[in-house]
Amino acid sequence: MISFIYSAIAIAFLLVVLLLSVKTRSSHQRRKWAADNPASLKIGNGRWLHLSERIFDPADVHWLAEELSLPNLAQSLTDSRKRLAICWLEALQSSFDEFVRFPQYPLTDEVAASAGGWQLLWLTLRFKLSVSCALFVVKWFGPYHRLIPSFSWLPSSQNSERRLRRPAFANSRSAR
Amino acid sequence: MITLGLITSYCAVLLEGLLIVRGATNRLFRQFPLFYSYVIYAFGGTLVMYFIHWRYPQMYSSAFWPWYLVSILAEFAILLEISDHIFQSFPLIRKLGRALTVLISAGLGLFYMLPTILASTGRSRAISSFLLRSFVTKAIILAVLFYTAHLYDTALGRNLGGLMLGFCIYVAVNVAMMGSAQAFGSALFARIIWFLEPLAFALCEVVWLISLWNLSPTLSVQKVAAGTDWDSQAVSLGLTRFNSELSKILHK
């Protein structure tokens, strides 16, 4: 029996690998097409972030519910803001995935060393985790819930930025 | 059967030699140093084992198992090298493959492979269980790496894709063989598996030889990068800014 189980595992493993390698090849062809028709990256676009401030700001809902005493309208606004928040977070996630998939080639040793691979990986994973948690909370509890992660326990991202900037200045010609 | 087994084994050695010669001539040694070190180790070790089998047959068993166990452990180093190459052109997740490989190896090594050595009663039982579980661990690592590469649309290229595919064939055949050996005992090993093992290795060497015949560029990324002004620092600063802006929003 154990022999059959392991044989089945081996066959399933080979099938999965073949399937994934074929699919990866076809998706690479899609990406190659996208590379031939480049679209601008949306990272760092200020309008997106400004929109999010409106979506996640509960002031309008409070104003409707408390000052105008229109709880139904406030609830309706909350529902539509929830849908908007989910759309915004999903768009942010896909935009970020595009950003992550952005290739760079060829890599010199100097560039590879200065980039701080582990730190970048940590920031990337942290971002993915933050967005996933936020999506989960918004889907289940709405856009104004306190459970939306604050991640204040993580080291300050400003410090990370400063640390990342330093080698760039140190290596630049103007600094010498 | 014995003649067929010997011919297969000689073919595997011949393919190893050819792989080393091609690697030396087409500069692939520099790209995959650990992999070629492993091939050289396997090639040299097999020749030494032939010599021992011919001159000192009573010593063969005690010489073979340490050499084979070291080669099994060395295969984890190849996985590490493969994982380093997968995301090489993506600055943000360059270390992802290595992180996954190290985490899975450490986790499964500690909680899945190590208990077989500590808990098994007989030596041969312990070795066969350890081998089986090490191959299952490698299969899991390869499947995860393939899946992650698929998730991020990473083009593996001819060299790396072939290297992974050959390794997958080798690992899959060994999982099935070791599973059977555990189920049916060492009698099966003596009759069939001693012949199937070099056959599996020869098969994966054929895949390696075809894929590593020439040094091929990984992707058409040069084309993508040529039209942009992004460099590593810009990417890392973009990521940090993205994180900090998201944190600000989520703090509210």
Tab-separated table of C-alpha atoms in Angstrom:
chain	number	residue	atom	x	y	z
A	1	MET	CA	0.000	0.000	0.000
A	2	ILE	CA	2.752	2.423	0.998
A	3	SER	CA	4.483	1.678	-2.306
A	4	PHE	CA	1.392	2.727	-4.254
A	5	ILE	CA	1.043	5.896	-2.195
A	6	TYR	CA	4.620	6.950	-2.894
A	7	SER	CA	4.333	6.004	-6.572
A	8	ALA	CA	1.166	8.105	-6.776
A	9	ILE	CA	2.981	10.996	-5.068
A	10	ALA	CA	5.829	10.703	-7.588
A	11	ILE	CA	3.496	10.647	-10.601
A	12	ALA	CA	1.372	13.506	-9.246
A	13	PHE	CA	4.529	15.509	-8.560
A	14	LEU	CA	5.788	15.037	-12.118
A	15	LEU	CA	2.397	15.942	-13.585
A	16	VAL	CA	2.127	19.091	-11.454
A	17	VAL	CA	5.648	20.164	-12.386
A	18	LEU	CA	5.026	19.617	-16.104
A	19	LEU	CA	1.716	21.478	-15.919
A	20	LEU	CA	3.260	24.402	-14.040
A	21	SER	CA	6.225	24.643	-16.392
A	22	VAL	CA	3.918	24.667	-19.441
A	23	LYS	CA	1.674	27.300	-17.841
A	24	THR	CA	4.661	29.406	-16.795
A	25	ARG	CA	5.875	29.365	-20.387
A	26	SER	CA	2.515	30.538	-21.730
A	27	SER	CA	2.193	33.273	-19.126
A	28	HIS	CA	5.730	34.366	-19.951
A	29	GLN	CA	4.665	34.733	-23.582
A	30	ARG	CA	1.854	36.988	-22.372
A	31	ARG	CA	4.329	39.038	-20.367
A	32	LYS	CA	6.648	39.253	-23.348
A	33	TRP	CA	3.758	40.721	-25.294
A	34	ALA	CA	3.182	43.183	-22.463
A	35	ALA	CA	6.865	44.103	-22.533
A	36	ASP	CA	6.613	44.850	-26.238
A	37	ASN	CA	3.640	47.111	-25.483
A	38	PRO	CA	4.801	48.851	-22.296
A	39	ALA	CA	2.319	50.515	-20.003
A	40	SER	CA	3.333	52.991	-17.344
A	41	LEU	CA	3.808	51.654	-13.832
A	42	LYS	CA	1.358	53.040	-11.331
A	43	ILE	CA	3.556	52.837	-8.260
A	44	GLY	CA	3.910	56.072	-6.378
A	45	ASN	CA	0.867	57.577	-8.050
A	46	GLY	CA	-0.405	60.167	-5.574
A	47	ARG	CA	-4.027	60.130	-6.800
A	48	TRP	CA	-4.469	56.544	-5.681
A	49	LEU	CA	-3.381	57.360	-2.171
A	50	HIS	CA	-5.539	60.472	-2.066
A	51	LEU	CA	-8.552	58.373	-3.116
A	52	SER	CA	-7.828	55.901	-0.334
A	53	GLU	CA	-7.861	58.698	2.247
A	54	ARG	CA	-11.439	59.502	1.179
A	55	ILE	CA	-12.505	55.847	1.168
A	56	PHE	CA	-11.105	55.016	4.601
A	57	ASP	CA	-12.190	58.303	6.224
A	58	PRO	CA	-15.320	57.686	8.381
A	59	ALA	CA	-16.150	61.422	8.770
A	60	ASP	CA	-18.887	61.424	6.071
A	61	VAL	CA	-20.604	58.389	7.583
A	62	HIS	CA	-20.486	59.930	11.083
A	63	TRP	CA	-21.886	63.193	9.723
A	64	LEU	CA	-24.816	61.374	8.070
A	65	ALA	CA	-25.538	59.174	11.063
A	66	GLU	CA	-25.026	61.600	13.920
A	67	GLU	CA	-25.555	65.142	12.667
A	68	LEU	CA	-28.253	64.505	10.021
A	69	SER	CA	-29.713	61.444	11.806
A	70	LEU	CA	-29.949	59.399	8.622
A	71	PRO	CA	-28.775	55.938	9.715
A	72	ASN	CA	-30.067	54.155	6.591
A	73	LEU	CA	-28.207	56.510	4.300
A	74	ALA	CA	-25.108	56.155	6.477
A	75	GLN	CA	-25.366	52.367	6.202
A	76	SER	CA	-25.773	52.615	2.455
A	77	LEU	CA	-22.693	54.850	2.249
A	78	THR	CA	-20.741	52.395	4.410
A	79	ASP	CA	-21.695	49.524	2.069
A	80	SER	CA	-20.656	51.407	-1.031
A	81	ARG	CA	-17.415	52.531	0.672
A	82	LYS	CA	-16.762	48.893	1.597
A	83	ARG	CA	-17.053	47.869	-2.071
A	84	LEU	CA	-14.807	50.764	-3.050
A	85	ALA	CA	-12.284	49.837	-0.359
A	86	ILE	CA	-12.172	46.236	-1.588
A	87	CYS	CA	-11.709	47.414	-5.175
A	88	TRP	CA	-8.989	49.834	-4.084
A	89	LEU	CA	-7.113	47.218	-2.078
A	90	GLU	CA	-7.377	44.633	-4.868
A	91	ALA	CA	-6.160	47.173	-7.413
A	92	LEU	CA	-3.324	48.095	-5.072
A	93	GLN	CA	-2.437	44.441	-4.705
A	94	SER	CA	-2.382	43.777	-8.442
A	95	SER	CA	-0.451	46.982	-9.080
A	96	PHE	CA	2.052	45.917	-6.455
A	97	ASP	CA	2.330	42.456	-8.032
A	98	GLU	CA	3.160	44.118	-11.342
A	99	PHE	CA	5.774	46.169	-9.518
A	100	VAL	CA	7.272	43.021	-7.991
A	101	ARG	CA	7.316	41.288	-11.372
A	102	PHE	CA	9.234	44.165	-12.904
A	103	PRO	CA	12.467	42.581	-14.140
A	104	GLN	CA	15.926	44.055	-14.125
A	105	TYR	CA	18.719	42.677	-16.238
A	106	PRO	CA	21.669	42.442	-16.385
A	107	LEU	CA	22.623	42.792	-12.739
A	108	THR	CA	26.079	43.971	-11.823
A	109	ASP	CA	27.569	42.660	-8.579
A	110	GLU	CA	27.652	46.196	-7.150
A	111	VAL	CA	23.944	46.743	-7.780
A	112	ALA	CA	23.050	43.316	-6.445
A	113	ALA	CA	25.012	43.965	-3.256
A	114	SER	CA	23.683	47.481	-2.671
A	115	ALA	CA	20.043	46.520	-3.105
A	116	GLY	CA	19.941	44.625	0.209
A	117	GLY	CA	18.049	41.580	-1.038
A	118	TRP	CA	16.813	40.333	2.337
A	119	GLN	CA	15.539	43.763	3.353
A	120	LEU	CA	13.663	44.150	0.081
A	121	LEU	CA	12.164	40.704	0.469
A	122	TRP	CA	11.080	41.563	4.009
A	123	LEU	CA	9.461	44.820	2.841
A	124	THR	CA	7.724	42.996	-0.005
A	125	LEU	CA	6.369	40.266	2.256
A	126	ARG	CA	5.346	42.828	4.853
A	127	PHE	CA	3.430	44.769	2.239
A	128	LYS	CA	1.688	41.634	0.929
A	129	LEU	CA	0.770	40.658	4.490
A	130	SER	CA	-0.554	44.150	5.295
A	131	VAL	CA	-2.732	44.288	2.180
A	132	SER	CA	-4.019	40.736	2.671
A	133	CYS	CA	-4.939	41.455	6.320
A	134	ALA	CA	-6.578	44.741	5.354
A	135	LEU	CA	-8.585	43.004	2.616
A	136	PHE	CA	-9.713	40.311	5.017
A	137	VAL	CA	-10.829	42.822	7.655
A	138	VAL	CA	-12.576	45.109	5.129
A	139	LYS	CA	-14.429	42.146	3.605
A	140	TRP	CA	-15.612	40.830	6.991
A	141	PHE	CA	-15.926	43.930	9.172
A	142	GLY	CA	-16.128	46.897	6.806
A	143	PRO	CA	-13.761	49.778	5.998
A	144	TYR	CA	-13.940	51.561	9.389
A	145	HIS	CA	-13.077	48.699	11.688
A	146	ARG	CA	-10.318	49.032	14.253
A	147	LEU	CA	-9.046	45.573	13.356
A	148	ILE	CA	-7.465	46.907	10.165
A	149	PRO	CA	-3.822	46.238	10.973
A	150	SER	CA	-1.682	49.115	12.118
A	151	PHE	CA	1.638	47.202	12.047
A	152	SER	CA	3.091	49.712	14.475
A	153	TRP	CA	5.193	46.895	15.958
A	154	LEU	CA	7.196	46.746	12.750
A	155	PRO	CA	10.358	48.879	12.439
A	156	SER	CA	9.623	52.301	11.037
A	157	SER	CA	9.554	52.379	7.281
A	158	GLN	CA	11.190	55.821	7.345
A	159	ASN	CA	14.239	54.223	8.945
A	160	SER	CA	14.236	51.603	6.205
A	161	GLU	CA	14.063	54.323	3.596
A	162	ARG	CA	16.979	56.130	5.216
A	163	ARG	CA	19.000	52.898	5.343
A	164	LEU	CA	18.263	52.224	1.684
A	165	ARG	CA	19.201	55.744	0.650
A	166	ARG	CA	22.565	55.728	2.413
A	167	PRO	CA	24.478	53.315	0.130
A	168	ALA	CA	23.110	55.136	-2.912
A	169	PHE	CA	24.666	58.406	-1.737
A	170	ALA	CA	27.819	56.720	-0.536
A	171	ASN	CA	28.350	55.097	-3.916
A	172	SER	CA	27.494	58.133	-5.994
A	173	ARG	CA	30.277	60.094	-7.704
A	174	SER	CA	29.056	63.413	-6.342
A	175	ALA	CA	29.591	62.248	-2.766
A	176	ARG	CA	33.328	61.721	-3.312
B	1	MET	CA	19.630	-8.121	-16.409
B	2	ILE	CA	23.111	-7.616	-14.943
B	3	THR	CA	24.535	-6.707	-18.344
B	4	LEU	CA	21.717	-4.230	-18.959
B	5	GLY	CA	22.323	-2.680	-15.564
B	6	LEU	CA	26.037	-2.349	-16.222
B	7	ILE	CA	25.439	-0.790	-19.645
B	8	THR	CA	23.013	1.732	-18.098
B	9	SER	CA	25.512	2.563	-15.408
B	10	TYR	CA	28.313	3.066	-17.969
B	11	CYS	CA	25.990	5.265	-20.034
B	12	ALA	CA	25.257	7.386	-16.943
B	13	VAL	CA	29.001	7.841	-16.320
B	14	LEU	CA	29.563	8.714	-19.974
B	15	LEU	CA	26.775	11.308	-19.828
B	16	GLU	CA	28.276	12.775	-16.647
B	17	GLY	CA	31.618	13.122	-18.424
B	18	LEU	CA	29.967	14.759	-21.420
B	19	LEU	CA	28.071	17.128	-19.117
B	20	ILE	CA	31.322	18.193	-17.438
B	21	VAL	CA	33.078	18.725	-20.774
B	22	ARG	CA	30.179	20.807	-22.132
B	23	GLY	CA	30.009	22.815	-18.907
B	24	ALA	CA	33.704	23.618	-19.162
B	25	THR	CA	33.535	24.650	-22.809
B	26	ASN	CA	30.383	26.785	-22.735
B	27	ARG	CA	31.095	28.719	-19.506
B	28	LEU	CA	28.168	27.166	-17.631
B	29	PHE	CA	30.499	26.302	-14.746
B	30	ARG	CA	30.365	29.933	-13.667
B	31	GLN	CA	26.574	30.010	-13.792
B	32	PHE	CA	25.986	26.804	-11.843
B	33	PRO	CA	29.137	26.108	-9.788
B	34	LEU	CA	27.430	23.926	-7.167
B	35	PHE	CA	25.635	21.834	-9.764
B	36	TYR	CA	28.834	21.126	-11.693
B	37	SER	CA	30.693	20.406	-8.443
B	38	TYR	CA	28.013	17.833	-7.700
B	39	VAL	CA	28.328	16.294	-11.187
B	40	ILE	CA	32.114	16.114	-10.819
B	41	TYR	CA	31.673	14.532	-7.377
B	42	ALA	CA	29.208	11.977	-8.789
B	43	PHE	CA	31.478	11.254	-11.760
B	44	GLY	CA	34.634	10.839	-9.672
B	45	GLY	CA	32.806	8.893	-6.986
B	46	THR	CA	31.314	6.454	-9.499
B	47	LEU	CA	34.733	5.762	-11.007
B	48	VAL	CA	36.182	5.189	-7.538
B	49	MET	CA	33.255	2.868	-6.707
B	50	TYR	CA	33.906	0.877	-9.903
B	51	PHE	CA	37.532	0.525	-8.883
B	52	ILE	CA	36.633	-0.597	-5.349
B	53	HIS	CA	34.055	-3.033	-6.712
B	54	TRP	CA	36.665	-4.483	-9.062
B	55	ARG	CA	39.650	-4.619	-6.696
B	56	TYR	CA	38.157	-4.799	-3.178
B	57	PRO	CA	34.565	-6.098	-3.466
B	58	GLN	CA	34.307	-6.781	0.279
B	59	MET	CA	34.796	-3.042	0.981
B	60	TYR	CA	32.255	-1.877	-1.587
B	61	SER	CA	29.233	-1.638	0.717
B	62	SER	CA	31.042	0.336	3.426
B	63	ALA	CA	32.483	2.717	0.823
B	64	PHE	CA	29.283	3.157	-1.187
B	65	TRP	CA	26.843	4.297	1.515
B	66	PRO	CA	28.866	7.242	2.904
B	67	TRP	CA	29.540	8.461	-0.647
B	68	TYR	CA	25.877	8.085	-1.594
B	69	LEU	CA	24.600	9.825	1.565
B	70	VAL	CA	26.943	12.788	0.972
B	71	SER	CA	25.651	13.059	-2.599
B	72	ILE	CA	22.061	13.040	-1.294
B	73	LEU	CA	22.883	15.924	1.048
B	74	ALA	CA	24.801	17.748	-1.706
B	75	GLU	CA	21.610	17.748	-3.776
B	76	PHE	CA	20.143	20.232	-1.282
B	77	ALA	CA	22.948	22.619	-2.255
B	78	ILE	CA	21.873	22.295	-5.900
B	79	LEU	CA	18.331	23.175	-4.875
B	80	LEU	CA	19.702	26.254	-3.154
B	81	GLU	CA	21.550	27.232	-6.319
B	82	ILE	CA	18.443	26.667	-8.442
B	83	SER	CA	16.366	28.773	-6.054
B	84	ASP	CA	18.905	31.605	-6.281
B	85	HIS	CA	18.610	31.658	-10.062
B	86	ILE	CA	14.805	31.632	-10.312
B	87	PHE	CA	14.142	35.201	-9.156
B	88	GLN	CA	17.530	36.655	-10.059
B	89	SER	CA	16.118	39.281	-12.413
B	90	PHE	CA	13.488	40.514	-9.945
B	91	PRO	CA	15.176	42.816	-7.404
B	92	LEU	CA	12.359	42.773	-4.857
B	93	ILE	CA	12.082	38.999	-4.531
B	94	ARG	CA	15.609	37.990	-5.437
B	95	LYS	CA	16.002	36.128	-2.146
B	96	LEU	CA	12.540	34.555	-2.123
B	97	GLY	CA	13.673	31.240	-3.625
B	98	ARG	CA	16.513	30.909	-1.146
B	99	ALA	CA	14.233	31.798	1.779
B	100	LEU	CA	11.683	29.172	0.723
B	101	THR	CA	14.322	26.490	0.186
B	102	VAL	CA	16.034	27.137	3.517
B	103	LEU	CA	12.743	27.280	5.437
B	104	ILE	CA	11.326	24.085	3.921
B	105	SER	CA	14.644	22.215	4.247
B	106	ALA	CA	15.082	23.281	7.867
B	107	GLY	CA	11.451	22.601	8.815
B	108	LEU	CA	11.151	19.208	7.154
B	109	GLY	CA	14.724	18.277	8.064
B	110	LEU	CA	13.982	18.854	11.719
B	111	PHE	CA	10.476	17.410	11.982
B	112	TYR	CA	10.311	14.885	9.126
B	113	MET	CA	13.788	13.609	8.207
B	114	LEU	CA	15.648	13.691	11.520
B	115	PRO	CA	13.118	11.549	13.477
B	116	THR	CA	13.742	8.624	11.093
B	117	ILE	CA	17.399	8.514	12.124
B	118	LEU	CA	16.628	8.948	15.813
B	119	ALA	CA	13.654	6.594	16.006
B	120	SER	CA	14.461	3.739	13.577
B	121	THR	CA	15.722	0.531	15.113
B	122	GLY	CA	17.813	-1.032	12.352
B	123	ARG	CA	20.579	0.718	10.398
B	124	SER	CA	19.312	-0.245	6.932
B	125	ARG	CA	15.764	0.724	7.877
B	126	ALA	CA	17.002	4.114	9.131
B	127	ILE	CA	18.982	4.746	5.943
B	128	SER	CA	16.130	3.794	3.603
B	129	SER	CA	13.631	5.925	5.564
B	130	PHE	CA	16.044	8.843	5.589
B	131	LEU	CA	16.617	8.539	1.832
B	132	LEU	CA	12.898	8.322	1.110
B	133	ARG	CA	12.088	11.353	3.245
B	134	SER	CA	14.955	13.376	1.834
B	135	PHE	CA	13.631	12.747	-1.690
B	136	VAL	CA	10.098	13.681	-0.616
B	137	THR	CA	11.506	16.893	0.909
B	138	LYS	CA	13.294	17.704	-2.358
B	139	ALA	CA	10.103	17.021	-4.298
B	140	ILE	CA	8.202	19.432	-2.029
B	141	ILE	CA	10.886	22.122	-2.439
B	142	LEU	CA	10.864	21.737	-6.227
B	143	ALA	CA	7.061	21.834	-6.379
B	144	VAL	CA	6.987	24.989	-4.226
B	145	LEU	CA	9.685	26.634	-6.352
B	146	PHE	CA	7.840	25.755	-9.561
B	147	TYR	CA	4.587	27.073	-8.094
B	148	THR	CA	6.168	30.331	-6.898
B	149	ALA	CA	7.855	30.810	-10.277
B	150	HIS	CA	4.472	30.270	-11.909
B	151	LEU	CA	2.833	32.693	-9.478
B	152	TYR	CA	5.268	35.470	-10.392
B	153	ASP	CA	5.356	34.619	-14.113
B	154	THR	CA	9.063	33.930	-13.933
B	155	ALA	CA	10.537	32.651	-17.172
B	156	LEU	CA	12.961	29.937	-16.134
B	157	GLY	CA	14.833	29.802	-19.408
B	158	ARG	CA	16.205	26.740	-21.138
B	159	ASN	CA	19.150	26.150	-18.784
B	160	LEU	CA	17.381	26.552	-15.460
B	161	GLY	CA	14.095	24.985	-16.639
B	162	GLY	CA	15.943	21.918	-17.926
B	163	LEU	CA	17.996	21.674	-14.768
B	164	MET	CA	14.836	21.718	-12.650
B	165	LEU	CA	12.956	19.302	-14.908
B	166	GLY	CA	15.831	16.801	-14.905
B	167	PHE	CA	16.071	17.043	-11.151
B	168	CYS	CA	12.302	16.510	-10.867
B	169	ILE	CA	12.485	13.301	-12.925
B	170	TYR	CA	15.337	12.040	-10.769
B	171	VAL	CA	13.535	12.913	-7.528
B	172	ALA	CA	10.189	11.460	-8.662
B	173	VAL	CA	11.718	8.136	-9.741
B	174	ASN	CA	13.614	7.933	-6.468
B	175	VAL	CA	10.498	8.655	-4.388
B	176	ALA	CA	8.675	5.787	-6.108
B	177	MET	CA	11.697	3.467	-5.810
B	178	MET	CA	12.440	4.196	-2.175
B	179	GLY	CA	8.748	3.850	-1.310
B	180	SER	CA	8.729	0.429	-2.974
B	181	ALA	CA	11.975	-0.540	-1.266
B	182	GLN	CA	10.464	0.304	2.114
B	183	ALA	CA	7.314	-1.667	1.341
B	184	PHE	CA	8.899	-4.780	-0.166
B	185	GLY	CA	12.214	-4.854	1.656
B	186	SER	CA	15.805	-5.109	0.524
B	187	ALA	CA	15.117	-8.126	-1.748
B	188	LEU	CA	13.430	-5.803	-4.220
B	189	PHE	CA	16.332	-3.410	-3.928
B	190	ALA	CA	18.772	-6.165	-4.827
B	191	ARG	CA	16.714	-7.304	-7.832
B	192	ILE	CA	15.356	-4.159	-9.467
B	193	ILE	CA	16.292	-0.894	-7.805
B	194	TRP	CA	20.063	-1.152	-8.212
B	195	PHE	CA	19.343	-1.076	-11.953
B	196	LEU	CA	16.552	1.516	-11.888
B	197	GLU	CA	18.594	4.065	-9.908
B	198	PRO	CA	21.285	4.551	-12.607
B	199	LEU	CA	18.535	4.453	-15.238
B	200	ALA	CA	16.753	7.362	-13.514
B	201	PHE	CA	20.028	9.221	-13.190
B	202	ALA	CA	20.876	8.610	-16.858
B	203	LEU	CA	17.430	9.866	-17.880
B	204	CYS	CA	17.806	13.081	-15.899
B	205	GLU	CA	21.326	13.498	-17.278
B	206	VAL	CA	19.945	13.359	-20.802
B	207	VAL	CA	17.564	16.216	-19.894
B	208	TRP	CA	20.416	18.165	-18.276
B	209	LEU	CA	22.670	17.602	-21.261
B	210	ILE	CA	20.056	18.841	-23.738
B	211	SER	CA	19.125	21.895	-21.673
B	212	LEU	CA	22.703	22.776	-20.697
B	213	TRP	CA	24.245	22.163	-24.103
B	214	ASN	CA	24.567	25.904	-24.670
B	215	LEU	CA	24.438	28.935	-22.409
B	216	SER	CA	21.100	30.597	-23.115
B	217	PRO	CA	19.950	34.048	-21.926
B	218	THR	CA	17.368	33.736	-19.163
B	219	LEU	CA	14.678	35.978	-20.596
B	220	SER	CA	13.937	38.681	-23.009
B	221	VAL	CA	14.227	40.990	-20.030
B	222	GLN	CA	16.960	43.048	-21.617
B	223	LYS	CA	14.268	44.303	-23.928
B	224	VAL	CA	12.056	45.275	-20.989
B	225	ALA	CA	14.835	46.950	-19.025
B	226	ALA	CA	16.244	48.793	-22.018
B	227	GLY	CA	13.314	51.160	-22.324
B	228	THR	CA	13.174	52.165	-18.663
B	229	ASP	CA	15.152	54.288	-16.239
B	230	TRP	CA	14.506	52.096	-13.200
B	231	ASP	CA	17.469	50.918	-11.205
B	232	SER	CA	17.787	48.929	-8.008
B	233	GLN	CA	17.767	51.990	-5.763
B	234	ALA	CA	14.689	53.404	-7.460
B	235	VAL	CA	12.879	50.105	-7.059
B	236	SER	CA	13.807	49.792	-3.394
B	237	LEU	CA	12.837	53.395	-2.641
B	238	GLY	CA	9.551	52.894	-4.500
B	239	LEU	CA	8.827	49.838	-2.397
B	240	THR	CA	9.705	51.598	0.858
B	241	ARG	CA	7.516	54.562	-0.030
B	242	PHE	CA	4.669	52.216	-0.920
B	243	ASN	CA	5.018	50.489	2.448
B	244	SER	CA	5.179	53.742	4.358
B	245	GLU	CA	2.110	55.215	2.583
B	246	LEU	CA	0.106	52.053	3.186
B	247	SER	CA	1.151	52.044	6.830
B	248	LYS	CA	-0.024	55.660	7.174
B	249	ILE	CA	-3.456	54.768	5.767
B	250	LEU	CA	-3.817	51.668	7.900
B	251	HIS	CA	-2.765	53.533	11.053
B	252	LYS	CA	-5.872	55.700	10.812
